[in-house]
Amino acid sequence: MSSTSVTESPASSDHGTDLVPLVLVHVGLLVAGGVSLSLDRPAQGWGVLATVVAYVAALQVAARRSGRPDFAALAAFLVPVSIFQVLPDWVLSGLVGTLRFPDTGGVRVDDVIPLAMAGMWVAPLFVAVALAGGRPALAAVLSAVVFLGAEIAAPTLGLWEPTGDTTRWGGVAIYVVPAEAALGWATAVAFRATRTSSVPTRVGAALAVSTFYLGALVLAFFLIDVAGWRLTA
């Protein structure tokens, strides 16, 4: 691994570091996202999709201009991770029945999930893993915090909402919180392990992250909302 490793602190004052482009990209995401969500349907869905695509593209450019090779590599790795994250959402919506995506317009996958979700995971995972300096344990904690905020806001914003018989706190289905902490951990581990690997290997690692997350979701849902926790004879 190169001397500029993923374990560098995001606050590094290295001579070549310029985090302003990254800050501007995320400010732009908040502004454009707010405008898109204020639109009526179906313009809202199309606006969210356009915002997500623009953010993902802008992040790649900003990360490369930041002078932090680890940030650039992380931004690139998170693209296939986010695309594969459609699969766990699809399972929760179409099979488990604990998640619903309101139809606000735009392209939808199997008329279940907005295509925008294929890029919507990049921002929270980038924030969590980058602020953690690539450290898996800290990435898990930050991921849980970031995604908890997203889960609280999402129903109000009309992005997604929990359904079915699940234990909830503040409108959040509790089972997703440990699973999203596991997602942050797995993302950091997979990124560190494959950062200098070939593209097919990194794509495979991204798929492994989403598969691991799906398993964590189902296991957490079973343990919290299904298992009876009793002994019988």
mmCIF file of C-alpha atoms in Angstrom:
data_model
loop_
_atom_site.group_PDB
_atom_site.id
_atom_site.type_symbol
_atom_site.label_atom_id
_atom_site.label_comp_id
_atom_site.label_asym_id
_atom_site.label_seq_id
_atom_site.Cartn_x
_atom_site.Cartn_y
_atom_site.Cartn_z
ATOM 1 C CA MET A 1 0.000 0.000 0.000
ATOM 2 C CA SER A 2 1.256 3.465 -0.803
ATOM 3 C CA SER A 3 2.475 5.874 1.840
ATOM 4 C CA THR A 4 -0.748 7.870 1.421
ATOM 5 C CA SER A 5 -2.954 5.260 3.029
ATOM 6 C CA VAL A 6 -6.624 5.043 3.731
ATOM 7 C CA THR A 7 -5.865 5.373 7.421
ATOM 8 C CA GLU A 8 -4.832 9.002 6.999
ATOM 9 C CA SER A 9 -6.915 11.420 9.017
ATOM 10 C CA PRO A 10 -9.374 13.378 6.883
ATOM 11 C CA ALA A 11 -8.201 16.471 8.729
ATOM 12 C CA SER A 12 -4.635 15.967 7.540
ATOM 13 C CA SER A 13 -2.825 19.235 6.866
ATOM 14 C CA ASP A 14 -0.619 17.676 4.193
ATOM 15 C CA HIS A 15 0.811 20.314 1.852
ATOM 16 C CA GLY A 16 -1.140 19.083 -1.169
ATOM 17 C CA THR A 17 -4.479 18.714 0.572
ATOM 18 C CA ASP A 18 -7.423 20.902 -0.424
ATOM 19 C CA LEU A 19 -10.746 19.821 1.040
ATOM 20 C CA VAL A 20 -12.688 22.856 -0.225
ATOM 21 C CA PRO A 21 -13.926 21.049 -3.389
ATOM 22 C CA LEU A 22 -15.277 18.200 -1.255
ATOM 23 C CA VAL A 23 -17.039 20.600 1.085
ATOM 24 C CA LEU A 24 -18.585 22.458 -1.852
ATOM 25 C CA VAL A 25 -19.809 19.222 -3.432
ATOM 26 C CA HIS A 26 -21.637 18.242 -0.256
ATOM 27 C CA VAL A 27 -23.084 21.725 0.212
ATOM 28 C CA GLY A 28 -24.279 21.510 -3.380
ATOM 29 C CA LEU A 29 -25.863 18.137 -2.648
ATOM 30 C CA LEU A 30 -27.837 19.582 0.257
ATOM 31 C CA VAL A 31 -29.004 22.605 -1.749
ATOM 32 C CA ALA A 32 -29.907 20.666 -4.908
ATOM 33 C CA GLY A 33 -31.518 17.913 -2.857
ATOM 34 C CA GLY A 34 -33.646 20.428 -1.001
ATOM 35 C CA VAL A 35 -34.801 22.013 -4.252
ATOM 36 C CA SER A 36 -35.603 18.627 -5.806
ATOM 37 C CA LEU A 37 -37.587 17.463 -2.784
ATOM 38 C CA SER A 38 -39.638 20.665 -2.854
ATOM 39 C CA LEU A 39 -40.946 19.866 -6.338
ATOM 40 C CA ASP A 40 -44.266 18.192 -7.043
ATOM 41 C CA ARG A 41 -44.487 14.668 -8.395
ATOM 42 C CA PRO A 42 -43.275 13.414 -10.853
ATOM 43 C CA ALA A 43 -40.725 16.226 -11.144
ATOM 44 C CA GLN A 44 -39.560 15.421 -7.615
ATOM 45 C CA GLY A 45 -38.404 11.938 -8.527
ATOM 46 C CA TRP A 46 -36.620 13.117 -11.655
ATOM 47 C CA GLY A 47 -35.010 15.945 -9.690
ATOM 48 C CA VAL A 48 -33.701 13.565 -7.024
ATOM 49 C CA LEU A 49 -32.308 11.264 -9.703
ATOM 50 C CA ALA A 50 -30.549 14.160 -11.453
ATOM 51 C CA THR A 51 -29.172 15.411 -8.128
ATOM 52 C CA VAL A 52 -27.765 12.023 -7.187
ATOM 53 C CA VAL A 53 -26.129 11.488 -10.589
ATOM 54 C CA ALA A 54 -24.617 14.981 -10.510
ATOM 55 C CA TYR A 55 -23.337 14.461 -6.955
ATOM 56 C CA VAL A 56 -21.671 11.127 -7.724
ATOM 57 C CA ALA A 57 -19.950 12.609 -10.771
ATOM 58 C CA ALA A 58 -18.898 15.784 -8.939
ATOM 59 C CA LEU A 59 -17.551 13.775 -5.994
ATOM 60 C CA GLN A 60 -15.203 11.864 -8.277
ATOM 61 C CA VAL A 61 -13.763 15.130 -9.607
ATOM 62 C CA ALA A 62 -13.581 16.833 -6.203
ATOM 63 C CA ALA A 63 -11.922 13.832 -4.560
ATOM 64 C CA ARG A 64 -9.213 13.794 -7.207
ATOM 65 C CA ARG A 65 -8.611 17.518 -6.805
ATOM 66 C CA SER A 66 -8.436 17.258 -3.023
ATOM 67 C CA GLY A 67 -4.867 15.995 -3.054
ATOM 68 C CA ARG A 68 -5.942 12.926 -1.117
ATOM 69 C CA PRO A 69 -5.502 9.739 -3.181
ATOM 70 C CA ASP A 70 -7.329 7.779 -0.477
ATOM 71 C CA PHE A 71 -10.417 9.960 -0.892
ATOM 72 C CA ALA A 72 -10.315 9.567 -4.664
ATOM 73 C CA ALA A 73 -10.019 5.793 -4.362
ATOM 74 C CA LEU A 74 -12.823 5.667 -1.793
ATOM 75 C CA ALA A 75 -15.160 7.758 -3.961
ATOM 76 C CA ALA A 76 -14.552 5.384 -6.881
ATOM 77 C CA PHE A 77 -15.046 2.263 -4.734
ATOM 78 C CA LEU A 78 -18.369 3.515 -3.383
ATOM 79 C CA VAL A 79 -19.941 3.733 -6.839
ATOM 80 C CA PRO A 80 -20.308 -0.055 -7.328
ATOM 81 C CA VAL A 81 -21.138 -0.466 -3.631
ATOM 82 C CA SER A 82 -24.045 1.967 -3.993
ATOM 83 C CA ILE A 83 -25.254 0.308 -7.196
ATOM 84 C CA PHE A 84 -25.296 -3.106 -5.531
ATOM 85 C CA GLN A 85 -27.157 -1.637 -2.540
ATOM 86 C CA VAL A 86 -30.273 -1.711 -4.709
ATOM 87 C CA LEU A 87 -30.353 -5.472 -4.083
ATOM 88 C CA PRO A 88 -30.795 -5.393 -0.265
ATOM 89 C CA ASP A 89 -33.436 -2.671 -0.634
ATOM 90 C CA TRP A 90 -35.187 -4.769 -3.253
ATOM 91 C CA VAL A 91 -35.261 -7.779 -0.930
ATOM 92 C CA LEU A 92 -36.613 -5.716 1.972
ATOM 93 C CA SER A 93 -39.305 -4.175 -0.234
ATOM 94 C CA GLY A 94 -40.275 -7.116 -2.410
ATOM 95 C CA LEU A 95 -39.702 -10.102 -0.120
ATOM 96 C CA VAL A 96 -39.417 -9.189 3.567
ATOM 97 C CA GLY A 97 -42.007 -6.406 3.377
ATOM 98 C CA THR A 98 -40.359 -4.006 5.817
ATOM 99 C CA LEU A 99 -39.517 -1.137 3.471
ATOM 100 C CA ARG A 100 -41.460 1.008 1.008
ATOM 101 C CA PHE A 101 -40.385 3.649 -1.485
ATOM 102 C CA PRO A 102 -43.140 6.145 -2.367
ATOM 103 C CA ASP A 103 -43.517 6.718 -6.094
ATOM 104 C CA THR A 104 -42.425 10.337 -6.540
ATOM 105 C CA GLY A 105 -41.668 10.003 -10.252
ATOM 106 C CA GLY A 106 -38.582 9.102 -12.217
ATOM 107 C CA VAL A 107 -37.253 5.683 -13.158
ATOM 108 C CA ARG A 108 -38.009 2.807 -10.784
ATOM 109 C CA VAL A 109 -36.509 -0.685 -10.603
ATOM 110 C CA ASP A 110 -39.256 -3.308 -10.983
ATOM 111 C CA ASP A 111 -41.680 -0.530 -9.976
ATOM 112 C CA VAL A 112 -40.359 -0.962 -6.425
ATOM 113 C CA ILE A 113 -37.214 1.125 -5.925
ATOM 114 C CA PRO A 114 -36.293 4.511 -7.406
ATOM 115 C CA LEU A 115 -33.223 4.207 -9.621
ATOM 116 C CA ALA A 116 -31.801 7.156 -7.668
ATOM 117 C CA MET A 117 -31.148 4.744 -4.779
ATOM 118 C CA ALA A 118 -28.361 3.205 -6.874
ATOM 119 C CA GLY A 119 -26.312 6.324 -6.144
ATOM 120 C CA MET A 120 -27.814 7.548 -2.903
ATOM 121 C CA TRP A 121 -25.558 5.411 -0.698
ATOM 122 C CA VAL A 122 -22.379 7.130 -1.860
ATOM 123 C CA ALA A 123 -22.738 10.290 0.263
ATOM 124 C CA PRO A 124 -23.394 8.747 3.694
ATOM 125 C CA LEU A 125 -20.773 6.032 3.215
ATOM 126 C CA PHE A 126 -18.190 8.520 1.984
ATOM 127 C CA VAL A 127 -18.785 10.746 5.000
ATOM 128 C CA ALA A 128 -18.643 7.842 7.466
ATOM 129 C CA VAL A 129 -15.579 6.075 6.072
ATOM 130 C CA ALA A 130 -13.638 9.254 5.236
ATOM 131 C CA LEU A 131 -14.213 10.808 8.659
ATOM 132 C CA ALA A 132 -13.211 7.489 10.228
ATOM 133 C CA GLY A 133 -9.894 7.635 8.397
ATOM 134 C CA GLY A 134 -10.715 4.194 7.025
ATOM 135 C CA ARG A 135 -10.709 2.602 10.497
ATOM 136 C CA PRO A 136 -13.430 -0.088 10.431
ATOM 137 C CA ALA A 137 -14.604 0.195 14.045
ATOM 138 C CA LEU A 138 -14.963 3.973 13.867
ATOM 139 C CA ALA A 139 -16.559 3.694 10.419
ATOM 140 C CA ALA A 140 -19.180 1.397 11.975
ATOM 141 C CA VAL A 141 -20.011 3.950 14.679
ATOM 142 C CA LEU A 142 -20.149 6.879 12.270
ATOM 143 C CA SER A 143 -22.179 4.872 9.769
ATOM 144 C CA ALA A 144 -24.754 4.087 12.459
ATOM 145 C CA VAL A 145 -24.989 7.786 13.373
ATOM 146 C CA VAL A 146 -25.181 9.062 9.778
ATOM 147 C CA PHE A 147 -27.727 6.478 8.675
ATOM 148 C CA LEU A 148 -29.825 6.941 11.813
ATOM 149 C CA GLY A 149 -30.192 10.573 10.830
ATOM 150 C CA ALA A 150 -31.128 9.524 7.300
ATOM 151 C CA GLU A 151 -33.688 7.005 8.573
ATOM 152 C CA ILE A 152 -35.311 9.656 10.765
ATOM 153 C CA ALA A 153 -35.524 12.189 7.926
ATOM 154 C CA ALA A 154 -36.436 9.888 5.028
ATOM 155 C CA PRO A 155 -40.178 9.380 5.743
ATOM 156 C CA THR A 156 -40.722 13.120 6.147
ATOM 157 C CA LEU A 157 -38.838 13.798 2.919
ATOM 158 C CA GLY A 158 -40.783 11.116 1.079
ATOM 159 C CA LEU A 159 -37.697 9.058 0.171
ATOM 160 C CA TRP A 160 -38.504 5.783 1.933
ATOM 161 C CA GLU A 161 -40.338 4.535 5.019
ATOM 162 C CA PRO A 162 -40.469 1.418 7.194
ATOM 163 C CA THR A 163 -43.482 -0.857 6.824
ATOM 164 C CA GLY A 164 -44.694 -4.079 8.347
ATOM 165 C CA ASP A 165 -44.551 -5.245 11.936
ATOM 166 C CA THR A 166 -41.175 -3.957 13.156
ATOM 167 C CA THR A 167 -39.957 -2.513 16.429
ATOM 168 C CA ARG A 168 -39.504 1.224 15.972
ATOM 169 C CA TRP A 169 -38.030 4.174 17.793
ATOM 170 C CA GLY A 170 -38.826 7.664 16.585
ATOM 171 C CA GLY A 171 -40.259 6.155 13.435
ATOM 172 C CA VAL A 172 -37.050 4.230 12.706
ATOM 173 C CA ALA A 173 -37.127 0.441 12.348
ATOM 174 C CA ILE A 174 -34.578 -0.577 14.989
ATOM 175 C CA TYR A 175 -33.241 -3.597 13.101
ATOM 176 C CA VAL A 176 -31.651 -1.400 10.419
ATOM 177 C CA VAL A 177 -29.345 0.423 12.854
ATOM 178 C CA PRO A 178 -26.966 -2.470 13.706
ATOM 179 C CA ALA A 179 -27.078 -3.564 10.073
ATOM 180 C CA GLU A 180 -26.031 -0.095 8.903
ATOM 181 C CA ALA A 181 -23.221 -0.066 11.447
ATOM 182 C CA ALA A 182 -22.118 -3.399 9.971
ATOM 183 C CA LEU A 183 -22.305 -1.819 6.513
ATOM 184 C CA GLY A 184 -19.878 0.924 7.509
ATOM 185 C CA TRP A 185 -17.489 -1.637 8.985
ATOM 186 C CA ALA A 186 -17.671 -3.897 5.938
ATOM 187 C CA THR A 187 -17.167 -0.993 3.536
ATOM 188 C CA ALA A 188 -14.022 0.151 5.341
ATOM 189 C CA VAL A 189 -12.620 -3.394 5.533
ATOM 190 C CA ALA A 190 -13.332 -4.166 1.871
ATOM 191 C CA PHE A 191 -11.887 -0.856 0.713
ATOM 192 C CA ARG A 192 -8.671 -1.309 2.674
ATOM 193 C CA ALA A 193 -8.290 -4.868 1.430
ATOM 194 C CA THR A 194 -8.829 -4.114 -2.268
ATOM 195 C CA ARG A 195 -7.767 -0.500 -2.778
ATOM 196 C CA THR A 196 -4.801 -1.430 -4.975
ATOM 197 C CA SER A 197 -6.450 -4.469 -6.573
ATOM 198 C CA SER A 198 -7.797 -4.849 -10.089
ATOM 199 C CA VAL A 199 -11.153 -3.394 -11.079
ATOM 200 C CA PRO A 200 -12.914 -6.814 -11.164
ATOM 201 C CA THR A 201 -11.639 -7.550 -7.655
ATOM 202 C CA ARG A 202 -12.898 -4.213 -6.333
ATOM 203 C CA VAL A 203 -16.281 -4.723 -7.980
ATOM 204 C CA GLY A 204 -16.462 -8.184 -6.433
ATOM 205 C CA ALA A 205 -15.615 -6.688 -3.047
ATOM 206 C CA ALA A 206 -18.392 -4.119 -3.517
ATOM 207 C CA LEU A 207 -20.871 -6.918 -4.196
ATOM 208 C CA ALA A 208 -19.586 -8.758 -1.125
ATOM 209 C CA VAL A 209 -20.238 -5.648 0.999
ATOM 210 C CA SER A 210 -23.868 -5.467 -0.142
ATOM 211 C CA THR A 211 -24.337 -9.201 0.333
ATOM 212 C CA PHE A 212 -22.908 -8.939 3.855
ATOM 213 C CA TYR A 213 -25.241 -6.015 4.547
ATOM 214 C CA LEU A 214 -28.249 -7.973 3.344
ATOM 215 C CA GLY A 215 -27.322 -10.818 5.679
ATOM 216 C CA ALA A 216 -26.916 -8.362 8.562
ATOM 217 C CA LEU A 217 -30.338 -6.865 7.821
ATOM 218 C CA VAL A 218 -32.120 -10.206 7.744
ATOM 219 C CA LEU A 219 -30.308 -11.456 10.859
ATOM 220 C CA ALA A 220 -31.047 -8.260 12.807
ATOM 221 C CA PHE A 221 -34.689 -8.324 11.701
ATOM 222 C CA PHE A 222 -35.014 -11.941 12.809
ATOM 223 C CA LEU A 223 -33.330 -11.414 16.187
ATOM 224 C CA ILE A 224 -35.209 -8.208 17.018
ATOM 225 C CA ASP A 225 -38.628 -8.710 15.450
ATOM 226 C CA VAL A 226 -39.163 -12.426 14.821
ATOM 227 C CA ALA A 227 -37.286 -14.637 17.302
ATOM 228 C CA GLY A 228 -39.243 -15.604 20.377
ATOM 229 C CA TRP A 229 -36.185 -16.002 22.606
ATOM 230 C CA ARG A 230 -37.663 -18.892 24.536
ATOM 231 C CA LEU A 231 -36.574 -22.430 25.315
ATOM 232 C CA THR A 232 -39.031 -25.270 24.781
ATOM 233 C CA ALA A 233 -38.904 -28.963 25.494
#
